[in-house]
Short mmCIF file of C-alpha atoms in Angstrom, two decimals:
data_model
loop_
_atom_site.label_atom_id
_atom_site.label_comp_id
_atom_site.label_asym_id
_atom_site.label_seq_id
_atom_site.Cartn_x
_atom_site.Cartn_y
_atom_site.Cartn_z
CA MET A 1 -53.34 9.52 -107.15
CA LYS A 2 -52.18 12.33 -109.19
CA PHE A 3 -48.81 13.77 -111.33
CA SER A 4 -46.28 15.96 -108.87
CA TRP A 5 -43.41 17.97 -109.36
CA ASN A 6 -40.82 17.57 -106.67
CA HIS A 7 -39.95 20.06 -104.44
CA LYS A 8 -36.70 18.92 -105.15
CA SER A 9 -36.55 18.52 -109.28
CA THR A 10 -35.76 20.88 -111.86
CA LEU A 11 -36.30 21.50 -115.26
CA TYR A 12 -34.18 22.67 -118.20
CA GLY A 13 -34.64 23.05 -121.88
CA ARG A 14 -32.67 24.64 -124.25
CA ASP A 15 -33.72 27.75 -123.18
CA PHE A 16 -34.74 27.80 -120.33
CA SER A 17 -35.59 26.20 -116.66
CA LEU A 18 -38.08 26.32 -114.22
CA THR A 19 -37.95 25.15 -110.76
CA PHE A 20 -41.27 24.37 -108.35
CA LYS A 21 -41.25 27.77 -106.85
CA ASP A 22 -40.90 28.30 -110.17
CA LEU A 23 -44.06 26.46 -111.81
CA LYS A 24 -45.65 27.06 -107.61
CA ASP A 25 -45.69 31.03 -108.91
CA ALA A 26 -46.88 30.44 -112.19
CA LEU A 27 -49.57 28.23 -110.95
CA ASN A 28 -50.87 30.39 -108.87
CA LYS A 29 -51.30 33.44 -111.08
CA LYS A 30 -54.92 34.28 -111.99
CA SER A 31 -55.80 32.38 -115.24
CA GLU A 32 -57.01 34.29 -118.60
CA PRO A 33 -60.51 33.53 -118.33
CA ASP A 34 -61.08 31.98 -121.82
CA THR A 35 -57.52 29.22 -120.70
CA LEU A 36 -59.69 27.10 -119.03
CA PRO A 37 -61.95 25.56 -121.25
CA GLN A 38 -64.48 23.22 -119.61
CA LYS A 39 -64.27 19.84 -117.64
CA PRO A 40 -62.98 17.23 -118.60
CA PHE A 41 -60.49 18.05 -120.94
CA ILE A 42 -57.24 19.74 -122.44
CA ALA A 43 -54.90 19.49 -125.36
CA ILE A 44 -52.15 21.35 -124.64
CA LYS A 45 -50.54 22.38 -128.14
CA LEU A 46 -46.45 21.43 -128.30
CA ASP A 47 -44.59 24.81 -129.96
CA ARG A 48 -40.61 23.87 -129.43
CA ASN A 49 -40.50 27.22 -129.31
CA SER A 50 -42.11 27.40 -125.92
CA SER A 51 -41.69 24.37 -124.46
CA LYS A 52 -42.10 26.07 -120.37
CA THR A 53 -45.60 27.17 -120.93
CA ILE A 54 -45.93 23.43 -122.30
CA ILE A 55 -44.95 22.30 -118.72
CA ILE A 56 -47.21 24.93 -116.75
CA ASN A 57 -49.99 24.11 -118.87
CA LEU A 58 -49.41 20.94 -117.84
CA PHE A 59 -49.45 20.92 -114.64
CA ARG A 60 -52.05 23.56 -114.56
CA ALA A 61 -54.33 20.79 -116.55
CA VAL A 62 -52.60 17.97 -113.48
CA ALA A 63 -53.31 20.87 -110.44
CA ASN A 64 -57.62 21.85 -111.79
CA ASN A 65 -57.68 17.55 -112.63
CA TYR A 66 -57.83 17.78 -116.05
CA CYS A 67 -58.17 14.89 -118.37
CA LEU A 68 -54.76 15.92 -120.31
CA ARG A 69 -53.20 15.50 -124.25
CA LEU A 70 -50.66 16.90 -125.51
CA THR A 71 -50.42 17.45 -128.55
CA PRO A 72 -48.72 18.64 -132.15
CA GLU A 73 -51.82 19.95 -133.83
CA THR A 74 -52.62 23.44 -134.97
CA PHE A 75 -55.44 24.64 -133.33
CA PRO A 76 -57.92 27.22 -133.75
CA GLN A 77 -55.83 30.78 -133.80
CA GLY A 78 -55.44 32.54 -130.49
CA LYS A 79 -56.31 29.64 -128.45
CA ASN A 80 -52.97 26.97 -126.88
CA ILE A 81 -55.42 24.99 -124.83
CA LYS A 82 -59.36 23.66 -126.44
CA GLU A 83 -61.53 21.28 -125.17
CA ASP A 84 -62.02 18.03 -126.85
CA ASN A 85 -65.84 17.33 -126.23
CA PHE A 86 -66.27 13.17 -125.21
CA LEU A 87 -67.93 11.06 -122.93
CA LEU A 88 -65.74 10.52 -119.83
CA HIS A 89 -67.24 6.48 -118.31
CA HIS A 90 -66.74 8.87 -115.50
CA SER A 91 -68.60 11.80 -113.80
CA VAL A 92 -66.69 14.64 -114.41
CA ASP A 93 -66.30 15.57 -110.88
CA LYS A 94 -65.07 12.18 -109.04
CA SER A 95 -62.79 11.52 -112.26
CA PRO A 96 -59.87 9.96 -111.65
CA PRO A 97 -56.73 12.29 -112.15
CA SER A 98 -56.32 11.26 -116.32
CA PHE A 99 -54.31 12.01 -119.23
CA ILE A 100 -54.19 10.31 -123.01
CA VAL A 101 -51.42 8.71 -125.03
CA GLN A 102 -51.05 7.79 -128.32
CA THR A 103 -49.46 4.78 -129.78
CA GLY A 104 -46.94 4.75 -132.00
CA GLY A 105 -48.30 3.82 -135.29
CA THR A 106 -46.11 1.89 -136.54
CA THR A 107 -47.60 -0.05 -138.92
CA GLY A 108 -51.37 1.50 -138.67
CA SER A 109 -53.15 4.67 -137.81
CA SER A 110 -52.23 6.25 -134.08
CA LYS A 111 -54.50 4.91 -132.14
CA GLN A 112 -56.05 8.17 -128.31
CA ILE A 113 -54.69 6.05 -124.95
CA LEU A 114 -57.12 7.07 -121.72
CA ARG A 115 -54.65 6.35 -119.26
CA LEU A 116 -55.16 7.23 -115.38
CA GLN A 117 -52.41 9.04 -113.42
CA ASN A 118 -51.81 6.14 -110.64
CA THR A 119 -51.26 4.00 -113.23
CA TRP A 120 -47.22 5.45 -114.37
CA ILE A 121 -47.17 6.47 -110.74
CA ARG A 122 -47.29 2.77 -109.53
CA SER A 123 -44.34 2.25 -111.83
CA PHE A 124 -41.92 5.62 -110.56
CA LYS A 125 -42.52 4.06 -107.15
CA ILE A 126 -41.07 0.46 -108.57
CA ASN A 127 -38.44 2.03 -110.68
CA ARG A 128 -37.41 4.17 -108.12
CA LYS A 129 -36.35 0.83 -105.86
CA LYS A 130 -35.58 -0.69 -108.89
CA TRP A 131 -32.72 1.81 -110.03
CA GLN A 132 -32.77 2.89 -107.27
CA ILE A 133 -32.95 6.67 -108.30
CA SER A 134 -32.57 9.56 -105.98
CA ASP A 135 -33.06 13.14 -106.44
CA SER A 136 -28.81 12.80 -106.83
CA ASP A 137 -30.02 11.77 -110.15
CA SER A 138 -30.55 13.57 -113.66
CA TYR A 139 -32.85 12.67 -116.40
CA GLY A 140 -31.99 13.24 -120.11
CA VAL A 141 -35.14 13.05 -123.04
CA LEU A 142 -34.72 12.47 -125.78
CA GLY A 143 -37.61 12.46 -127.89
CA ASP A 144 -40.64 14.29 -128.70
CA LEU A 145 -43.16 14.37 -125.12
CA THR A 146 -45.96 13.11 -127.75
CA HIS A 147 -44.61 10.74 -127.40
CA SER A 148 -44.97 8.49 -123.94
CA ILE A 149 -41.84 7.32 -123.67
CA SER A 150 -40.70 10.88 -123.62
CA LEU A 151 -43.28 12.14 -121.20
CA TYR A 152 -43.06 8.95 -118.82
CA GLY A 153 -39.16 9.68 -118.84
CA LEU A 154 -39.92 13.88 -118.08
CA MET A 155 -43.16 13.06 -115.16
CA GLU A 156 -40.93 10.51 -113.68
CA GLY A 157 -38.50 11.94 -112.72
CA LEU A 158 -40.31 15.41 -112.26
CA TYR A 159 -42.30 12.44 -109.33
CA LEU A 160 -39.31 11.17 -107.34
CA GLY A 161 -36.64 14.38 -107.36
CA SER A 162 -34.39 14.82 -110.26
CA ASP A 163 -33.42 17.05 -112.50
CA VAL A 164 -34.58 15.91 -115.99
CA ASN A 165 -33.04 18.02 -118.96
CA LEU A 166 -35.54 18.20 -122.85
CA LEU A 167 -32.99 17.27 -125.24
CA SER A 168 -35.26 16.56 -128.57
CA GLU A 169 -34.26 20.27 -129.31
CA TRP A 170 -30.49 19.59 -130.08
CA LEU A 171 -28.73 17.62 -132.74
CA PRO A 172 -27.00 14.58 -131.72
CA LYS A 173 -23.81 15.89 -131.48
CA SER A 174 -25.04 18.92 -129.15
CA GLN A 175 -27.34 16.20 -126.81
CA LEU A 176 -23.88 14.18 -126.72
CA ALA A 177 -22.69 17.31 -125.23
CA ASN A 178 -25.64 18.26 -123.20
CA ILE A 179 -25.32 15.32 -121.30
CA SER A 180 -21.39 15.07 -120.19
CA ASP A 181 -21.84 18.85 -119.14
CA ARG A 182 -24.75 18.22 -117.46
CA GLU A 183 -24.42 15.11 -115.74
CA ILE A 184 -26.78 13.51 -116.86
CA SER A 185 -26.88 9.62 -114.74
CA ILE A 186 -30.42 8.37 -116.35
CA LEU A 187 -31.17 7.96 -119.88
CA TYR A 188 -34.67 7.07 -121.64
CA ALA A 189 -34.55 6.96 -125.08
CA THR A 190 -35.59 4.49 -128.30
CA PRO A 191 -32.64 2.37 -129.92
CA ILE A 192 -32.64 4.96 -133.31
CA GLN A 193 -32.45 7.45 -131.10
CA LEU A 194 -29.65 5.82 -129.36
CA GLN A 195 -28.22 4.70 -132.77
CA LEU A 196 -28.13 8.83 -133.54
CA LEU A 197 -26.20 9.50 -131.17
CA ILE A 198 -23.61 6.28 -131.37
CA ARG A 199 -23.18 8.20 -135.09
CA ALA A 200 -22.72 11.34 -134.06
CA TYR A 201 -19.94 10.25 -131.45
CA GLU A 202 -18.68 7.69 -134.87
CA ILE A 203 -18.34 11.32 -137.65
CA HIS A 204 -17.36 13.36 -134.23
CA GLN A 205 -14.85 11.46 -132.23
CA ILE A 206 -16.67 12.32 -129.00
CA LYS A 207 -14.21 11.09 -125.95
CA PRO A 208 -16.76 8.76 -124.34
CA ILE A 209 -19.34 10.03 -121.06
CA PRO A 210 -18.70 8.01 -118.17
CA THR A 211 -21.19 9.27 -116.12
CA LEU A 212 -24.14 8.43 -117.09
CA ARG A 213 -24.75 5.67 -115.52
CA LEU A 214 -28.71 4.24 -116.45
CA ILE A 215 -30.44 3.86 -119.90
CA ILE A 216 -34.59 2.63 -120.61
CA VAL A 217 -34.77 1.40 -123.95
CA GLY A 218 -38.23 1.09 -125.20
CA GLY A 219 -39.71 1.36 -128.52
CA ALA A 220 -38.38 -1.83 -129.81
CA LYS A 221 -34.83 -3.50 -129.52
CA LEU A 222 -32.32 -2.62 -129.39
CA SER A 223 -30.41 -4.45 -132.48
CA ALA A 224 -27.03 -6.21 -131.31
CA THR A 225 -24.45 -3.57 -133.34
CA GLN A 226 -25.57 -1.20 -130.44
CA THR A 227 -25.58 -3.27 -128.36
CA LYS A 228 -22.11 -3.70 -128.24
CA LYS A 229 -21.14 0.21 -129.33
CA LEU A 230 -23.34 2.08 -126.72
CA PRO A 231 -20.89 0.71 -123.93
CA LYS A 232 -17.84 2.28 -126.20
CA LEU A 233 -20.03 5.76 -125.80
CA PHE A 234 -21.35 4.86 -121.97
CA PRO A 235 -18.66 3.07 -120.30
CA LYS A 236 -20.39 2.79 -117.09
CA ALA A 237 -24.51 2.73 -117.98
CA GLU A 238 -26.12 -0.81 -117.23
CA ILE A 239 -28.50 -0.94 -120.20
CA ALA A 240 -32.67 -1.55 -119.53
CA GLU A 241 -34.53 -2.25 -121.65
CA PHE A 242 -37.86 -2.94 -121.87
CA TYR A 243 -41.40 -4.77 -123.14
CA GLY A 244 -44.15 -2.39 -123.71
CA THR A 245 -47.13 -1.08 -125.52
CA ALA A 246 -48.99 2.02 -124.76
CA GLU A 247 -51.11 0.45 -123.54
CA THR A 248 -49.62 -1.75 -120.82
CA SER A 249 -47.35 0.02 -120.11
CA PHE A 250 -43.67 -2.16 -119.10
CA ILE A 251 -44.26 -5.76 -119.82
CA THR A 252 -41.18 -7.59 -119.33
CA VAL A 253 -36.90 -5.21 -119.22
CA THR A 254 -33.68 -6.93 -119.11
CA SER A 255 -30.77 -7.70 -116.79
CA PRO A 256 -27.40 -7.96 -117.41
CA SER A 257 -28.10 -11.61 -117.00
CA THR A 258 -31.12 -11.81 -119.94
CA PRO A 259 -29.94 -13.66 -122.09
CA GLN A 260 -29.18 -12.24 -125.97
CA GLY A 261 -32.56 -11.87 -127.72
CA SER A 262 -34.81 -11.75 -124.82
CA VAL A 263 -36.13 -8.98 -123.79
CA GLY A 264 -36.44 -9.83 -120.21
CA LYS A 265 -38.75 -10.70 -118.25
CA VAL A 266 -41.78 -9.86 -116.11
CA TYR A 267 -41.39 -6.54 -114.62
CA GLU A 268 -43.60 -6.57 -111.20
CA GLY A 269 -46.94 -7.23 -110.45
CA VAL A 270 -47.60 -8.34 -114.84
CA THR A 271 -48.00 -11.25 -115.64
CA ILE A 272 -48.00 -13.54 -119.48
CA ARG A 273 -49.93 -15.75 -120.99
CA ILE A 274 -49.08 -16.97 -124.33
CA SER A 275 -51.47 -18.24 -126.48
CA ASN A 276 -52.48 -20.56 -129.20
CA ASP A 277 -55.54 -19.39 -132.24
CA SER A 278 -58.33 -20.62 -129.75
CA GLY A 279 -57.13 -18.87 -126.59
CA GLU A 280 -55.66 -22.11 -125.25
CA ALA A 281 -52.90 -21.51 -122.92
CA LEU A 282 -49.38 -22.30 -124.19
CA PRO A 283 -46.16 -23.97 -122.27
CA ASN A 284 -43.06 -22.29 -122.09
CA GLY A 285 -40.34 -22.88 -125.70
CA GLU A 286 -44.12 -22.48 -127.96
CA ILE A 287 -44.92 -19.72 -129.93
CA GLY A 288 -47.96 -17.67 -129.73
CA ASP A 289 -49.85 -14.79 -129.21
CA ILE A 290 -48.75 -12.65 -126.42
CA GLU A 291 -51.45 -11.66 -123.29
CA VAL A 292 -50.99 -9.84 -120.09
CA THR A 293 -52.58 -9.23 -116.75
CA SER A 294 -51.07 -5.82 -115.78
CA PRO A 295 -51.86 -3.18 -113.29
CA TYR A 296 -50.96 -0.58 -115.43
CA LEU A 297 -53.26 -0.85 -118.39
CA PHE A 298 -55.04 2.14 -120.07
CA GLU A 299 -58.82 2.46 -119.10
CA GLY A 300 -60.09 2.26 -122.77
CA TYR A 301 -59.76 3.99 -126.64
CA ILE A 302 -60.76 7.09 -127.33
CA PHE A 303 -62.57 6.76 -131.21
CA ASP A 304 -64.82 10.34 -132.41
CA ASP A 305 -65.03 11.80 -129.08
CA LYS A 306 -66.34 8.53 -126.98
CA ILE A 307 -64.24 6.05 -124.95
CA SER A 308 -64.29 2.73 -125.77
CA LEU A 309 -63.85 0.64 -122.51
CA ASN A 310 -61.28 -1.65 -122.30
CA GLN A 311 -62.94 -4.50 -121.54
CA ASN A 312 -61.36 -7.87 -120.68
CA ASP A 313 -57.91 -8.36 -117.96
CA CYS A 314 -55.33 -9.82 -119.33
CA PHE A 315 -54.80 -7.61 -122.48
CA GLN A 316 -53.76 -9.20 -126.29
CA THR A 317 -50.58 -6.97 -127.16
CA GLY A 318 -50.94 -8.04 -131.03
CA GLU A 319 -47.73 -9.84 -130.73
CA ARG A 320 -46.11 -12.86 -130.60
CA GLY A 321 -43.65 -15.13 -128.90
CA TYR A 322 -42.02 -17.77 -126.18
CA LEU A 323 -40.90 -18.01 -122.36
CA ASP A 324 -38.70 -19.91 -122.27
CA ASP A 325 -38.05 -22.39 -118.84
CA GLN A 326 -37.11 -19.53 -116.62
CA GLY A 327 -39.11 -16.76 -117.63
CA ASN A 328 -37.38 -14.50 -120.17
CA LEU A 329 -39.67 -13.28 -122.88
CA PHE A 330 -38.90 -13.72 -126.91
CA LEU A 331 -40.18 -11.62 -129.11
CA LYS A 332 -41.25 -13.50 -133.42
CA GLY A 333 -43.39 -10.13 -134.40
CA ARG A 334 -46.12 -8.75 -135.23
CA ARG A 335 -49.38 -11.16 -135.82
CA ASP A 336 -49.87 -7.73 -138.15
CA ARG A 337 -46.37 -7.99 -140.44
CA MET A 338 -46.83 -12.00 -140.04
CA ILE A 339 -46.20 -13.28 -143.59
CA SER A 340 -47.04 -17.03 -145.05
CA ILE A 341 -44.29 -18.39 -147.90
CA HIS A 342 -44.97 -21.56 -148.91
CA ASP A 343 -47.34 -22.74 -146.51
CA ILE A 344 -44.89 -21.39 -143.40
CA ASN A 345 -45.83 -18.39 -141.18
CA ILE A 346 -42.58 -15.52 -141.05
CA HIS A 347 -41.43 -12.88 -139.36
CA PRO A 348 -40.13 -10.09 -141.52
CA GLU A 349 -38.43 -8.71 -138.01
CA GLU A 350 -36.19 -11.82 -137.56
CA VAL A 351 -34.95 -11.07 -140.94
CA GLU A 352 -35.11 -7.45 -140.31
CA ASN A 353 -33.07 -7.94 -136.47
CA TYR A 354 -30.48 -10.16 -138.22
CA LEU A 355 -30.02 -7.12 -141.49
CA GLN A 356 -29.54 -4.65 -138.68
CA SER A 357 -26.31 -6.65 -137.22
CA LEU A 358 -24.53 -6.89 -140.19
CA PRO A 359 -21.77 -4.02 -141.20
CA GLY A 360 -22.83 -1.59 -142.64
CA VAL A 361 -27.37 -1.91 -142.05
CA GLU A 362 -28.43 0.50 -139.77
CA VAL A 363 -31.74 0.23 -140.58
CA ALA A 364 -32.96 -2.72 -142.23
CA TYR A 365 -37.63 -2.94 -143.51
CA VAL A 366 -38.39 -6.39 -145.56
CA TYR A 367 -41.62 -6.90 -146.70
CA PRO A 368 -43.22 -9.72 -148.78
CA VAL A 369 -44.20 -9.19 -152.50
CA SER A 370 -46.24 -11.26 -154.54
CA ASP A 371 -45.43 -13.35 -158.38
CA LYS A 372 -47.49 -13.84 -161.13
CA PHE A 373 -47.84 -16.72 -159.36
CA ASN A 374 -49.67 -15.39 -156.04
CA VAL A 375 -47.01 -16.94 -154.26
CA ASN A 376 -44.83 -14.85 -151.69
CA HIS A 377 -40.81 -13.83 -151.63
CA LEU A 378 -39.75 -11.49 -149.29
CA HIS A 379 -37.39 -8.38 -150.51
CA ALA A 380 -35.27 -5.69 -148.32
CA CYS A 381 -34.55 -1.92 -148.25
CA LEU A 382 -31.21 -1.76 -146.34
CA PHE A 383 -30.86 1.99 -145.31
CA TYR A 384 -26.49 2.55 -144.44
CA ASP A 385 -24.62 5.56 -143.83
CA SER A 386 -21.13 5.59 -144.95
CA ILE A 387 -20.06 1.75 -145.56
CA LYS A 388 -22.27 0.22 -148.27
CA PRO A 389 -23.20 -2.91 -147.61
CA ASN A 390 -22.62 -6.00 -150.24
CA LYS A 391 -25.71 -7.61 -151.95
CA ASN A 392 -24.51 -10.64 -152.82
CA GLU A 393 -22.16 -10.85 -149.57
CA ILE A 394 -25.20 -10.15 -147.81
CA ALA A 395 -27.79 -12.64 -149.64
CA GLY A 396 -25.01 -15.04 -149.10
CA LEU A 397 -24.98 -14.47 -144.95
CA CYS A 398 -28.70 -14.56 -144.92
CA ARG A 399 -29.05 -18.49 -146.80
CA ASN A 400 -25.94 -19.16 -144.45
CA GLU A 401 -27.82 -17.88 -140.78
CA LEU A 402 -31.67 -18.22 -141.98
CA GLY A 403 -31.71 -20.61 -144.62
CA ASN A 404 -33.49 -19.82 -148.26
CA ASN A 405 -37.09 -19.10 -147.09
CA LEU A 406 -36.00 -16.28 -144.80
CA THR A 407 -33.09 -14.56 -147.26
CA PRO A 408 -34.92 -11.75 -149.79
CA LYS A 409 -35.08 -11.75 -153.24
CA SER A 410 -33.75 -9.03 -153.62
CA PHE A 411 -31.94 -5.87 -151.53
CA LYS A 412 -32.27 -1.95 -152.11
CA LEU A 413 -29.54 -0.01 -151.07
CA ILE A 414 -30.82 3.61 -149.98
CA SER A 415 -28.52 6.16 -148.04
CA ASP A 416 -31.01 8.82 -146.98
CA LYS A 417 -32.43 9.02 -143.73
CA PRO A 418 -34.93 6.47 -143.08
CA PRO A 419 -38.60 8.10 -142.26
CA LEU A 420 -38.92 7.83 -138.93
CA LEU A 421 -42.26 8.19 -136.65
CA LEU A 422 -42.49 11.09 -133.83
CA SER A 423 -42.06 7.83 -131.49
CA GLY A 424 -38.33 7.92 -132.89
CA LYS A 425 -39.49 4.63 -134.35
CA LEU A 426 -39.57 3.79 -137.76
CA ASP A 427 -42.26 5.23 -139.93
CA LEU A 428 -43.50 1.67 -141.67
CA ILE A 429 -46.78 3.10 -144.04
CA ALA A 430 -44.44 6.00 -144.54
CA LEU A 431 -41.77 4.05 -145.59
CA GLN A 432 -43.84 0.46 -147.62
CA ASN A 433 -45.78 4.41 -149.69
CA GLU A 434 -42.35 5.34 -151.39
CA LEU A 435 -41.66 1.58 -152.05
CA GLU A 436 -45.71 1.43 -154.34
CA GLN A 437 -44.60 4.91 -156.16
CA GLY A 438 -40.83 3.79 -156.87
CA ARG A 439 -38.90 5.89 -155.05
CA TRP A 440 -36.85 3.66 -154.15
#
């Protein structure tokens, strides 16, 4: 199976539209001799001024059975498509249709992920049935196509016969206008992208948009405040949050019956295992490492133009959490962000999630600082917009709700916008660098 463009789909960008017939005509045109490199690989440069060309090149790569990647990197002058030399573990002629995405790079450098196209196509079909997607639906994609959730939304909509609207080139106010005017019914987004829409809705007093029926949220968990405000902006929209990674695709998805704080139950075909440090399975309710067995797993990582294959059927996500007796998954945080305070393991994400539920706090970042006795203490950066939080009030609320160990020793109040990755996630590395350089 390979990606395809359904004849019923039309793609809309800021200044273009592209139908199946347009695409077919473009692909039938003879390419310049140096347009396509030798197989197996094509890197397609993202350029905001030529979105139409990008999509045509993407499907040209699919039609010719190239392994493809979208990239913002600059290539040598005069080359929009370029070959990267690395060794595929499949033979070039018999290689199944594949492509490359990258991890978000929130806590470290991004990794290049090799995927088979059919790992996404399987879930396209599942989602069509799960959310009753039809050719009368219209997709909206908020993010940059180098981020896997945005690319996924684009390819799913075109594959299933829905119209797709690329919205990343507009500011939030104009994004809302497009969602309304084009009667977009399905939206793929991250929580921070949705927060920008909420802010535009409140500042510009925009009317609620009733045409949106489904918001599929990935990349992070919605805050309690976002969950409360989104129905005011999109009163008829079901909010489906999914937990997954670039390596795994969907792991869990929420539903209207999902308990508060959970990221939902397993996605169709997926199995979750919670294990301890010795690799032993833990019973429901106990916190451990989250491992996944799934038909949607990646093929391997690409390092120095070579593939490091994923040899394990069970993939370790790097996250910690637990399952309840009903099969709902609850995340505690990433293993590589876990902090030891007074011999107690603490996940800063727990504190960040609580802080982001408080009035005025849009984004929270919690980090450790060691004192002269080498004892860790939590500190926090709070990004706010219009309402400046009160440090003393927040500290008191934290102590009452979380206890002394999870209450940050200090709070930095920041009115600037937080640094974000192309994925729309908080850029923790850039944020930490700013702190170390004394900007805040």
